[in-house]
Coordinates of C-alpha atoms in Angstrom, one line a residue:
M1 CA -18.2 185.7 -22.4
T2 CA -14.9 187.2 -23.6
E3 CA -13.7 190.9 -22.7
G4 CA -15.2 192.8 -25.7
A5 CA -17.8 191.6 -25.6
K6 CA -18.5 191.9 -21.6
D7 CA -16.9 195.3 -21.8
R8 CA -20.1 196.4 -24.3
T9 CA -23.1 194.3 -22.5
E10 CA -22.6 195.6 -18.5
G11 CA -24.8 198.8 -19.1
E12 CA -21.5 200.7 -20.4
R13 CA -23.4 202.1 -23.2
D14 CA -26.7 202.9 -21.9
G15 CA -27.8 206.1 -23.8
A16 CA -24.6 206.2 -26.3
G17 CA -26.8 206.1 -29.5
G18 CA -28.8 208.8 -31.5
D19 CA -28.4 210.8 -34.4
R20 CA -24.7 212.7 -34.5
A21 CA -24.2 215.9 -36.3
R22 CA -21.3 215.2 -38.4
A23 CA -18.6 218.3 -39.3
G24 CA -17.3 217.4 -42.8
G25 CA -19.2 214.4 -42.7
G26 CA -17.4 210.6 -42.6
L27 CA -17.1 208.8 -45.7
T28 CA -20.3 207.1 -46.5
R29 CA -19.4 203.8 -48.7
R30 CA -20.2 205.4 -52.3
Q31 CA -17.5 208.3 -51.1
W32 CA -15.4 205.7 -50.5
G33 CA -15.9 203.7 -54.3
K34 CA -14.9 207.3 -55.4
G35 CA -12.2 208.6 -53.7
V36 CA -10.0 205.0 -52.5
L37 CA -8.9 202.8 -55.2
A38 CA -7.8 199.3 -54.8
V39 CA -4.7 199.2 -57.2
G40 CA -2.6 195.9 -57.0
G41 CA -4.0 195.5 -53.3
A42 CA -2.5 199.4 -52.0
L43 CA -4.7 202.2 -51.2
A44 CA -4.5 204.6 -53.8
L45 CA -5.9 208.0 -52.7
T46 CA -7.7 210.3 -54.9
P47 CA -9.1 213.7 -53.6
F48 CA -12.3 213.3 -51.2
P49 CA -14.0 215.5 -48.6
A50 CA -12.1 216.1 -45.5
G51 CA -12.5 213.2 -43.1
P52 CA -12.7 213.5 -39.7
A53 CA -9.3 213.2 -38.9
A54 CA -8.1 216.2 -41.2
A55 CA -6.7 218.2 -37.9
S56 CA -4.6 214.6 -37.1
T57 CA -2.0 214.9 -39.3
G58 CA -0.9 218.6 -39.0
S59 CA 1.4 218.1 -36.0
G60 CA 4.6 216.9 -37.9
R61 CA 6.7 214.5 -35.6
Q62 CA 6.6 215.7 -32.3
T63 CA 7.8 213.5 -29.3
L64 CA 6.7 213.4 -25.7
R65 CA 8.1 214.8 -22.6
H66 CA 6.7 215.8 -19.3
G67 CA 5.5 219.2 -18.5
T68 CA 3.0 221.9 -17.1
P69 CA -0.4 222.1 -17.8
G70 CA 0.7 226.1 -19.1
Q71 CA 3.3 224.3 -21.7
A72 CA 0.5 221.8 -23.1
G73 CA -1.9 224.5 -23.4
L74 CA -4.3 223.0 -20.5
L75 CA -6.0 224.5 -17.4
A76 CA -4.4 223.1 -14.3
G77 CA -7.3 223.7 -12.0
H78 CA -9.5 220.8 -14.2
L79 CA -6.4 218.4 -14.7
G80 CA -6.2 218.4 -10.8
Q81 CA -9.8 217.5 -10.6
L82 CA -9.0 215.1 -13.4
V83 CA -6.5 213.1 -10.5
A84 CA -9.2 214.4 -7.4
D85 CA -12.0 212.0 -9.4
A86 CA -10.1 209.0 -10.4
E87 CA -9.0 208.7 -7.0
A88 CA -12.6 208.9 -5.4
F89 CA -13.1 205.1 -7.7
L90 CA -10.7 203.9 -5.5
D91 CA -13.6 203.9 -2.7
P92 CA -17.1 202.2 -2.9
S93 CA -18.8 203.6 -6.4
P94 CA -21.1 203.1 -5.4
K95 CA -20.7 199.4 -4.1
Y96 CA -17.6 198.2 -4.8
P97 CA -14.1 200.2 -6.0
W98 CA -14.1 200.5 -9.5
Y99 CA -10.5 199.4 -10.1
A100 CA -7.8 199.0 -7.1
G101 CA -5.5 201.1 -8.8
A102 CA -4.6 202.9 -12.0
V103 CA -2.4 205.1 -14.0
L104 CA -3.8 208.2 -15.5
L105 CA -1.9 210.0 -18.4
A106 CA -3.3 213.3 -20.1
G107 CA -1.6 215.4 -22.9
R108 CA -1.7 218.1 -25.6
G109 CA 0.5 218.4 -28.4
G110 CA 4.0 216.9 -27.4
T111 CA 3.3 217.7 -23.4
V112 CA 2.2 215.1 -21.0
A113 CA 0.5 217.1 -18.0
V114 CA -0.6 214.5 -16.5
H115 CA 1.3 211.2 -15.4
Q116 CA -0.3 209.8 -12.5
P117 CA -0.3 206.2 -10.5
I118 CA -3.1 205.7 -7.8
G119 CA -4.5 203.1 -5.8
M120 CA -2.4 199.7 -6.2
A121 CA -1.8 197.5 -8.9
V122 CA -1.8 194.1 -6.4
R123 CA -4.0 193.9 -3.3
Y124 CA -6.3 191.0 -3.3
A125 CA -4.6 187.3 -3.4
A126 CA -8.4 186.2 -4.1
Y127 CA -11.8 186.6 -4.1
D128 CA -14.1 185.3 -1.3
E129 CA -17.6 185.1 -3.2
K130 CA -19.3 183.9 0.4
T131 CA -18.9 187.2 1.6
D132 CA -18.4 189.1 -1.5
T133 CA -15.2 190.3 -0.2
G134 CA -11.3 190.7 -1.5
V135 CA -9.1 188.9 0.2
E136 CA -5.9 191.0 0.6
F137 CA -2.3 190.1 0.3
A138 CA 0.2 191.0 3.7
A139 CA 0.6 194.5 3.0
D140 CA 4.3 194.0 2.5
Q141 CA 3.2 192.0 -0.5
Q142 CA 1.0 194.8 -2.2
I143 CA 2.5 196.6 -4.8
P144 CA 1.3 199.8 -5.4
A145 CA 0.5 201.2 -8.6
A146 CA 3.6 203.1 -10.5
K147 CA 3.9 205.3 -13.7
D148 CA 5.4 202.8 -15.6
T149 CA 2.9 199.9 -14.0
V150 CA 2.2 197.5 -16.9
Y151 CA -1.2 196.4 -17.7
D152 CA -3.4 194.1 -19.4
L153 CA -5.2 196.2 -22.3
A154 CA -7.6 193.7 -22.9
S155 CA -9.6 194.8 -26.2
V156 CA -8.0 198.3 -26.8
S157 CA -4.7 195.4 -28.0
K158 CA -7.3 195.6 -31.3
L159 CA -5.9 199.1 -32.3
F160 CA -2.6 197.0 -33.0
T161 CA -4.0 194.5 -34.9
S162 CA -6.0 197.1 -37.0
I163 CA -2.6 199.1 -37.7
L164 CA -0.6 196.1 -38.4
A165 CA -4.1 195.6 -40.9
V166 CA -3.8 199.0 -43.0
Q167 CA -0.1 198.5 -43.0
Q168 CA -0.3 195.7 -45.1
M169 CA -2.9 197.9 -47.2
E170 CA -0.4 200.5 -47.5
R171 CA 2.2 197.5 -48.8
G172 CA -0.2 196.3 -51.1
T173 CA -0.5 192.7 -50.1
L174 CA -4.0 193.4 -48.4
E175 CA -7.7 194.9 -49.8
L176 CA -9.9 196.3 -47.7
E177 CA -12.9 195.2 -49.8
A178 CA -11.7 191.9 -50.3
T179 CA -12.9 188.7 -49.3
V180 CA -11.7 187.2 -45.6
A181 CA -12.5 184.3 -47.6
S182 CA -10.1 185.5 -50.5
Y183 CA -6.7 185.1 -48.0
L184 CA -8.5 182.3 -45.9
P185 CA -10.5 179.8 -47.8
E186 CA -11.3 177.8 -44.8
F187 CA -13.4 181.1 -43.5
A188 CA -15.9 180.5 -46.2
G189 CA -18.0 178.1 -44.3
G190 CA -20.9 178.9 -42.4
G191 CA -22.5 181.2 -45.3
K192 CA -19.3 183.8 -44.9
Q193 CA -17.4 183.8 -47.9
D194 CA -18.7 187.3 -48.4
I195 CA -17.6 189.2 -45.5
T196 CA -15.1 191.6 -46.5
V197 CA -11.8 192.8 -44.4
R198 CA -13.4 196.1 -43.8
Q199 CA -16.5 194.8 -41.9
L200 CA -13.8 192.9 -39.4
L201 CA -12.4 196.2 -39.0
T202 CA -15.6 197.7 -38.3
H203 CA -17.7 195.1 -36.5
T204 CA -20.2 194.6 -39.5
S205 CA -19.0 191.2 -40.4
G206 CA -22.3 189.9 -38.4
F207 CA -20.3 187.8 -36.4
R208 CA -21.8 187.3 -32.8
S209 CA -19.6 188.9 -30.1
W210 CA -17.9 185.6 -29.3
I211 CA -17.8 182.4 -29.0
P212 CA -15.5 180.1 -26.2
L213 CA -13.0 178.9 -28.1
Y214 CA -11.4 178.1 -24.8
K215 CA -13.2 175.1 -24.7
A216 CA -11.4 173.4 -28.1
P217 CA -8.8 171.3 -26.6
T218 CA -6.4 171.9 -29.6
R219 CA -5.4 174.9 -31.8
E220 CA -7.1 172.8 -34.9
G221 CA -10.2 172.8 -33.0
K222 CA -10.4 176.7 -32.1
L223 CA -9.8 177.5 -35.6
Q224 CA -12.6 175.0 -36.7
L225 CA -15.3 177.1 -34.6
I226 CA -14.4 180.2 -36.2
W227 CA -14.3 178.2 -39.9
D228 CA -17.8 176.8 -38.7
E229 CA -19.5 179.8 -37.2
V230 CA -22.6 181.2 -39.3
P231 CA -23.1 184.8 -38.6
L232 CA -26.1 186.3 -36.7
R233 CA -27.1 188.9 -39.6
P234 CA -26.3 189.1 -43.1
P235 CA -22.7 191.2 -43.6
G236 CA -23.1 194.6 -43.9
T237 CA -26.5 195.0 -42.5
A238 CA -25.9 195.6 -38.6
Y239 CA -23.1 196.5 -36.2
L240 CA -22.3 194.2 -33.8
Y241 CA -19.2 194.4 -31.6
S242 CA -17.4 191.0 -31.8
D243 CA -13.9 189.2 -30.5
L244 CA -14.2 187.0 -34.0
N245 CA -13.7 190.1 -36.2
L246 CA -10.2 191.1 -35.1
I247 CA -9.3 187.3 -34.3
S248 CA -10.3 186.7 -37.8
L249 CA -8.4 189.6 -39.3
Q250 CA -5.2 187.9 -36.9
L251 CA -5.3 184.9 -38.8
V252 CA -5.6 187.0 -42.2
L253 CA -2.5 188.8 -41.2
E254 CA -0.5 185.7 -40.3
R255 CA -1.2 184.0 -43.4
I256 CA -0.3 186.7 -45.6
T257 CA 2.6 187.7 -44.0
G258 CA 3.9 184.6 -42.6
R259 CA 5.1 185.6 -39.6
A260 CA 3.0 185.4 -35.8
L261 CA 1.2 188.4 -34.9
D262 CA 3.5 188.8 -31.6
T263 CA 6.3 188.9 -34.2
L264 CA 4.3 191.4 -36.5
L265 CA 3.7 193.8 -33.5
R266 CA 7.1 193.8 -32.2
D267 CA 8.5 194.2 -35.8
E268 CA 6.2 196.8 -37.4
I269 CA 4.9 198.7 -34.5
T270 CA 6.5 198.7 -30.9
G271 CA 10.3 198.2 -32.0
P272 CA 10.2 201.5 -34.2
L273 CA 8.3 203.6 -31.9
G274 CA 10.7 202.5 -29.1
M275 CA 7.4 201.2 -26.8
D276 CA 9.6 198.8 -24.9
R277 CA 6.9 197.6 -22.4
T278 CA 4.3 197.0 -24.8
R279 CA 4.3 192.9 -26.2
Y280 CA 2.5 189.9 -25.8
N281 CA 3.1 187.5 -23.2
P282 CA 5.5 189.3 -21.1
P283 CA 8.2 187.5 -19.3
A284 CA 8.2 186.4 -15.7
S285 CA 10.8 188.7 -15.2
W286 CA 8.1 191.4 -15.4
K287 CA 5.9 190.3 -13.2
P288 CA 6.6 192.7 -10.3
E289 CA 5.7 195.5 -12.8
I290 CA 2.2 194.1 -14.0
A291 CA -1.0 194.9 -12.1
A292 CA -3.0 191.7 -11.1
T293 CA -6.4 191.1 -12.6
E294 CA -8.9 188.8 -11.8
D295 CA -9.2 185.6 -9.5
A296 CA -10.3 183.5 -12.6
R297 CA -12.4 180.6 -11.2
L298 CA -15.7 178.9 -12.0
P299 CA -18.7 179.9 -12.7
W300 CA -17.9 183.7 -13.1
S301 CA -14.9 182.8 -15.2
G302 CA -14.8 180.8 -18.3
L303 CA -11.5 179.0 -17.4
D304 CA -10.3 177.7 -13.3
R305 CA -7.1 179.8 -12.9
G306 CA -6.7 181.4 -9.7
L307 CA -5.1 185.3 -9.4
V308 CA -4.7 186.1 -13.3
W309 CA -1.0 187.9 -12.7
G310 CA 1.4 188.4 -15.7
E311 CA -1.1 186.6 -17.8
V312 CA -3.4 187.6 -20.2
H313 CA -7.2 187.2 -18.2
D314 CA -9.2 187.0 -21.5
E315 CA -9.8 183.1 -21.7
N316 CA -9.7 183.0 -25.4
A317 CA -7.0 184.7 -25.9
Y318 CA -5.1 182.6 -22.9
S319 CA -6.1 179.5 -24.7
L320 CA -4.3 180.8 -27.7
G321 CA -0.9 180.9 -26.0
G322 CA -1.7 184.4 -25.1
V323 CA -1.4 185.8 -28.7
A324 CA -4.7 187.0 -30.4
G325 CA -6.1 189.6 -32.4
H326 CA -8.3 190.6 -29.8
A327 CA -6.6 190.8 -26.4
G328 CA -3.4 189.9 -25.0
V329 CA -1.2 193.3 -25.5
F330 CA 0.4 194.2 -22.5
S331 CA 1.8 198.2 -21.9
R332 CA 2.3 200.8 -19.9
A333 CA 0.7 204.2 -20.2
W334 CA 3.9 206.3 -21.7
D335 CA 3.9 203.4 -24.4
L336 CA 0.4 204.1 -25.4
A337 CA 1.0 207.6 -25.2
I338 CA 3.6 207.3 -27.7
L339 CA 1.3 205.4 -30.0
G340 CA -1.4 208.0 -29.7
R341 CA 1.0 211.0 -30.3
T342 CA 2.0 208.6 -33.2
L343 CA -1.4 208.9 -34.7
L344 CA -2.5 212.3 -33.8
N345 CA 1.1 213.4 -35.8
G346 CA -0.2 211.4 -38.5
G347 CA 1.7 208.2 -38.4
A348 CA 5.2 209.1 -37.3
Y349 CA 6.8 209.8 -33.9
G350 CA 10.8 211.2 -34.0
K351 CA 12.6 209.5 -36.9
A352 CA 10.0 206.7 -37.2
R353 CA 7.2 206.2 -39.7
I354 CA 4.5 203.5 -39.2
L355 CA 1.8 204.8 -41.2
K356 CA 1.0 207.5 -44.2
P357 CA -1.1 210.6 -42.6
E358 CA -3.7 209.8 -45.2
T359 CA -4.1 205.9 -43.8
V360 CA -4.4 207.6 -40.3
D361 CA -6.8 209.7 -41.8
L362 CA -8.8 206.4 -42.8
M363 CA -8.7 204.9 -39.7
F364 CA -10.2 207.8 -38.1
T365 CA -13.1 208.3 -40.5
D366 CA -16.5 206.7 -39.9
F367 CA -17.0 203.9 -42.4
N368 CA -20.4 203.4 -40.3
T369 CA -22.5 206.0 -41.2
A370 CA -25.6 203.5 -41.9
F371 CA -25.4 202.7 -38.3
P372 CA -26.1 206.1 -36.0
G373 CA -24.5 205.3 -32.9
D374 CA -22.1 203.1 -33.8
E375 CA -19.5 205.1 -35.5
H376 CA -16.1 203.3 -36.6
G377 CA -13.2 203.9 -38.3
L378 CA -10.7 201.0 -39.5
G379 CA -10.0 199.6 -35.9
F380 CA -11.1 202.8 -33.7
E381 CA -14.5 203.7 -32.4
L382 CA -15.3 207.4 -32.9
Y383 CA -17.7 209.7 -30.8
Q384 CA -18.4 207.7 -28.1
H385 CA -19.9 209.7 -25.3
W386 CA -20.2 206.5 -22.9
Y387 CA -16.3 206.5 -22.3
M388 CA -14.6 209.7 -24.0
G389 CA -17.6 211.7 -22.3
A390 CA -16.8 215.6 -23.6
M391 CA -13.7 214.6 -25.4
A392 CA -15.9 213.1 -28.0
T393 CA -16.2 214.5 -31.3
P394 CA -16.9 213.1 -35.0
R395 CA -12.7 213.0 -35.0
T396 CA -12.4 211.7 -31.6
A397 CA -11.1 208.2 -31.6
G398 CA -10.5 205.2 -29.2
H399 CA -10.9 201.7 -27.6
T400 CA -11.7 200.1 -23.9
G401 CA -10.8 197.3 -22.6
F402 CA -12.6 194.8 -20.2
T403 CA -10.0 195.1 -17.6
G404 CA -10.3 198.5 -17.2
T405 CA -8.6 200.4 -19.6
S406 CA -8.9 203.2 -22.5
L407 CA -7.4 205.3 -24.9
V408 CA -8.8 208.4 -26.2
L409 CA -7.4 210.7 -29.1
D410 CA -9.2 214.2 -29.9
P411 CA -7.4 215.5 -33.1
T412 CA -9.7 218.5 -32.4
T413 CA -7.7 219.7 -30.0
D414 CA -4.3 217.6 -30.1
S415 CA -5.0 216.0 -26.8
F416 CA -4.6 212.3 -25.4
L417 CA -5.9 210.7 -22.6
I418 CA -5.0 207.1 -21.1
V419 CA -6.6 205.3 -18.3
L420 CA -4.9 202.1 -17.2
G421 CA -6.9 200.3 -14.4
N422 CA -7.4 196.8 -13.3
S423 CA -11.1 197.3 -12.5
V424 CA -11.3 193.1 -12.4
H425 CA -9.2 192.8 -9.6
P426 CA -10.1 191.2 -7.4
V427 CA -13.3 189.6 -9.3
R428 CA -15.1 191.1 -12.7
N429 CA -18.3 191.6 -11.2
W430 CA -17.3 194.4 -8.7
R431 CA -17.1 197.3 -11.5
S432 CA -19.9 198.0 -14.0
G433 CA -20.5 201.2 -16.4
S434 CA -17.7 203.8 -17.7
A435 CA -18.1 206.2 -15.0
P436 CA -13.8 206.7 -14.1
R437 CA -13.1 207.0 -18.2
V438 CA -16.2 209.4 -18.6
A439 CA -14.9 211.6 -15.4
A440 CA -11.2 211.9 -16.4
A441 CA -12.6 212.8 -20.7
N442 CA -14.7 215.1 -19.0
N443 CA -11.7 216.8 -16.9
L444 CA -9.6 216.7 -20.0
A445 CA -12.2 217.9 -22.3
R446 CA -12.9 221.5 -19.7
A447 CA -9.3 221.6 -19.0
V448 CA -8.8 222.6 -23.1
P449 CA -9.3 226.8 -22.9
V450 CA -12.2 228.1 -24.9
R451 CA -11.3 231.9 -25.5
P452 CA -14.1 234.2 -25.0
A453 CA -15.3 235.9 -28.2
R454 CA -14.8 239.4 -27.4
G455 CA -13.6 240.7 -24.1
R456 CA -12.2 239.0 -21.1
T457 CA -15.4 237.0 -20.3
S458 CA -17.8 235.0 -21.8
W459 CA -21.0 232.9 -20.3
F460 CA -20.3 229.2 -19.8
S461 CA -23.4 226.7 -19.4
G462 CA -21.5 224.3 -17.0
T463 CA -20.9 220.5 -17.8
A464 CA -23.4 218.8 -15.0
S465 CA -25.7 216.2 -16.3
A466 CA -29.3 215.8 -15.2
T467 CA -29.5 219.6 -14.9
T468 CA -31.3 222.8 -16.3
A469 CA -29.4 225.9 -16.7
T470 CA -30.7 229.4 -17.5
L471 CA -29.2 232.6 -18.4
T472 CA -31.8 235.1 -18.5
L473 CA -31.9 238.8 -19.7
P474 CA -34.0 241.4 -18.4
A475 CA -36.8 242.9 -19.8
L476 CA -36.8 245.0 -22.6
D477 CA -38.9 247.2 -24.8
T478 CA -38.7 246.0 -28.2
T479 CA -41.6 247.9 -29.8
A480 CA -39.4 250.9 -31.5
G481 CA -38.2 249.2 -34.2
P482 CA -37.9 246.0 -35.8
P483 CA -36.3 244.3 -32.5
R484 CA -33.4 242.0 -33.2
L485 CA -30.8 239.6 -31.0
G486 CA -26.9 239.3 -32.1
C487 CA -24.7 237.5 -30.2
A488 CA -21.4 234.9 -30.3
L489 CA -22.2 231.3 -29.6
W490 CA -20.4 228.2 -29.4
W491 CA -21.7 224.6 -28.0
D492 CA -21.0 221.1 -28.0
T493 CA -23.2 218.7 -26.7
E494 CA -24.4 215.3 -26.4
P495 CA -26.9 215.0 -29.5
R496 CA -30.7 215.3 -29.3
S497 CA -29.8 214.2 -25.9
D498 CA -28.7 217.7 -24.8
L499 CA -30.4 220.9 -26.0
L500 CA -29.9 224.5 -26.1
F501 CA -32.6 226.8 -26.7
L502 CA -33.3 230.4 -27.1
E503 CA -37.0 231.2 -25.7
S504 CA -38.9 234.2 -25.1
S505 CA -41.6 235.6 -22.9
T506 CA -44.0 238.4 -23.1
D507 CA -45.8 237.6 -20.0
G508 CA -42.8 237.7 -17.1
G509 CA -41.6 234.6 -17.6
T510 CA -45.2 232.4 -17.7
T511 CA -45.1 231.1 -20.5
W512 CA -41.7 230.8 -23.1
Q513 CA -41.6 230.3 -26.7
P514 CA -39.3 229.4 -29.3
V515 CA -36.7 231.7 -31.2
P516 CA -35.8 230.4 -34.4
F517 CA -31.9 231.8 -35.2
T518 CA -29.2 231.6 -37.5
T519 CA -25.7 230.8 -36.5
R520 CA -22.7 231.4 -39.2
R521 CA -19.2 230.1 -38.4
R522 CA -16.5 231.7 -40.5
S523 CA -16.2 231.0 -44.4
E524 CA -19.2 228.6 -44.3
A525 CA -22.7 229.1 -45.1
P526 CA -25.1 230.2 -42.4
E527 CA -27.1 227.6 -40.7
D528 CA -30.7 227.9 -39.8
H529 CA -32.6 226.8 -36.3
P530 CA -36.2 227.1 -37.1
A531 CA -36.9 225.6 -33.7
G532 CA -34.9 227.9 -31.5
T533 CA -32.7 225.0 -30.6
A534 CA -28.8 223.9 -31.0
T535 CA -27.6 220.3 -30.4
G536 CA -25.0 218.2 -31.0
W537 CA -21.0 219.4 -32.8
S538 CA -20.7 222.6 -34.2
G539 CA -16.6 222.4 -34.5
R540 CA -15.6 223.5 -31.2
V541 CA -15.4 227.2 -32.9
W542 CA -17.4 230.6 -32.3
H543 CA -20.1 231.2 -34.5
R544 CA -21.9 234.7 -35.1
L545 CA -25.9 234.4 -34.1
G546 CA -28.6 236.4 -35.3
A547 CA -32.3 236.4 -34.4
D548 CA -35.7 238.2 -35.2
L549 CA -37.5 239.1 -31.5
P550 CA -41.2 239.5 -31.2
S551 CA -41.8 243.2 -30.8
A552 CA -43.3 243.7 -26.9
P553 CA -43.3 246.4 -24.3
A554 CA -41.3 243.9 -21.6
L555 CA -39.9 241.0 -23.6
T556 CA -37.6 238.8 -21.9
L557 CA -35.2 236.4 -23.9
R558 CA -33.6 233.2 -22.1
W559 CA -31.0 230.8 -23.0
R560 CA -31.7 227.4 -21.8
Y561 CA -29.7 224.0 -21.5
T562 CA -30.8 220.9 -20.7
T563 CA -28.9 218.0 -20.0
D564 CA -30.1 214.1 -19.6
R565 CA -28.8 212.0 -16.6
L566 CA -26.0 210.2 -18.7
Y567 CA -23.0 211.8 -20.7
V568 CA -22.4 214.9 -21.7
G569 CA -20.4 217.3 -24.2
R570 CA -18.4 220.3 -23.6
G571 CA -21.1 222.6 -23.2
A572 CA -22.2 225.8 -24.5
Y573 CA -20.9 229.2 -24.5
V574 CA -22.7 232.7 -25.1
D575 CA -21.2 236.1 -25.3
A576 CA -21.3 239.8 -27.0
L577 CA -25.1 239.6 -25.8
R578 CA -27.1 242.7 -28.0
V579 CA -30.4 243.7 -28.9
E580 CA -30.9 246.3 -31.1
T581 CA -34.6 247.7 -31.9
G582 CA -34.4 249.7 -35.3
D583 CA -31.3 252.3 -34.9
R584 CA -31.8 251.8 -31.0
V585 CA -29.4 249.3 -28.7
V586 CA -31.7 248.4 -26.0
F587 CA -29.3 246.1 -24.1
D588 CA -25.3 245.5 -24.7
E589 CA -23.9 243.0 -22.7
T590 CA -20.5 245.1 -23.1
R591 CA -21.9 247.8 -21.0
P592 CA -21.4 246.9 -17.3
A593 CA -24.7 248.3 -16.5
D594 CA -26.6 245.8 -18.6
A595 CA -24.2 243.0 -17.6
A596 CA -25.2 243.3 -13.9
R597 CA -28.9 242.6 -15.3
I598 CA -28.5 239.2 -16.6
A599 CA -29.9 236.5 -13.9
T600 CA -28.1 233.3 -14.0
V601 CA -29.1 229.5 -13.0
G602 CA -25.9 227.3 -13.8
W603 CA -24.5 229.3 -16.4
E604 CA -21.2 231.0 -15.1
P605 CA -18.7 233.6 -16.2
S606 CA -15.8 232.1 -17.9
R607 CA -12.4 233.5 -18.6
D608 CA -11.0 230.1 -20.0

């Protein structure tokens, strides 16, 4: 099993499914047909509803610089916690270290506020399967992680192949809705004649996750395995993540351009952007700067290679000469930050432009609306809490790699996060899940301030998992007239898994009933919440809330926020709580005496 497939079969996606609320909505296939026309093979864009990445194209041609959290508009304490939490995974977590070392990079706008190496780039010479321990190099032969340590990106490589593909769409040499077989007639074998380029980019081709191409002794034999492969599902009927999609796309690109994929990468992306430590097959001179990966031996590896260091870890990519559409790119954190900034800029960086803004929008637009929970743009995964954590929004794009790498871009806040780790060093079965990525993303999301709607302080639910937090108003007499609650509300939660409830009690808290409410954000129609709940994505802006309340001599109101044990969103904020009965104000949070009577469990004052 190769890396992209393994990355999604080791429990990392537990609970990642479920309905996703969408702000602005992704393009359905019908909307795509109305808004995007293939003209001579090129993308011709006509007006369509704003896609999830609308915010991604407003940053001009910003370039990166190191700076302080304040210069990035981020909160220093949470960035410090990002590093501290990442360092904790160098220790058993719970049984083994998640990685031997890593480089963390986080920023916002043009400012990189965290660029921190931790742990070791090279620590183990081998893995002892009898004792389940790593055999360490001598201390003077171990290499600490450094800011410029180069990592095997594994499946993050898929993003480069995807960018190269949409570049060809811009130039008119590749059509999104064309069949793959129209470029590669050999591909039609096994009933694959109807698979389209879009289905390769969105993992809806029906391919199984991988096949052991490395077992075929020649390149021709490996390609024949692809030509003969029969999809598990008819194209367009299911989301099945597969390395074969991007390998097939590589073959298309090489056929239509007459250039090898590594040459395309250099000429079209890394060269123009100045990413001088990003390439396939790094030269031997780079080896001291490269993080080691696995002691690759049978039976846990498909190939018996010993310590892999300076060569691609993925078996299929290795057997293809180190150059493959699904894996094989090596890079450092700064170079990936340049790529991320380029996309957040709308395709430009400094004097270079590699994509048009509208093309970046399409890459960040959900084409998988038929498969909730598997939101996917052209090459980019979208809205995946299982590794994006609280950074996840319908606009958030990224990818992971099995070696321990990830890139997350949030156009909503113009922030970016890169985690490059060597989590298969010394062996792949020491790590499981995606906890370090989630922790880093949660901390960066928390570092983006949410200013109170009114005054200096609002109430924040926190972002703890597997918890219930309550904010309770004192008992109020609401019998003097039609009672009504007004306040400001901000929420962003993992859809349907984490919920915010507005409830009332007339018996001192023995029983609670839901309170229906309505929210309204500026310049938009009101939204009804008849069950008294809010969940999912709300745009990360303040909403004005109104609710009719029961009439009772002692009415108690509370906000209750519940989270499951897995992932969380950015949380919930409440501000400017006010209860009126007719013309009388019976509670006003702006009055110190009233504010002092609020009881909280888990909620905390926030002055972000």
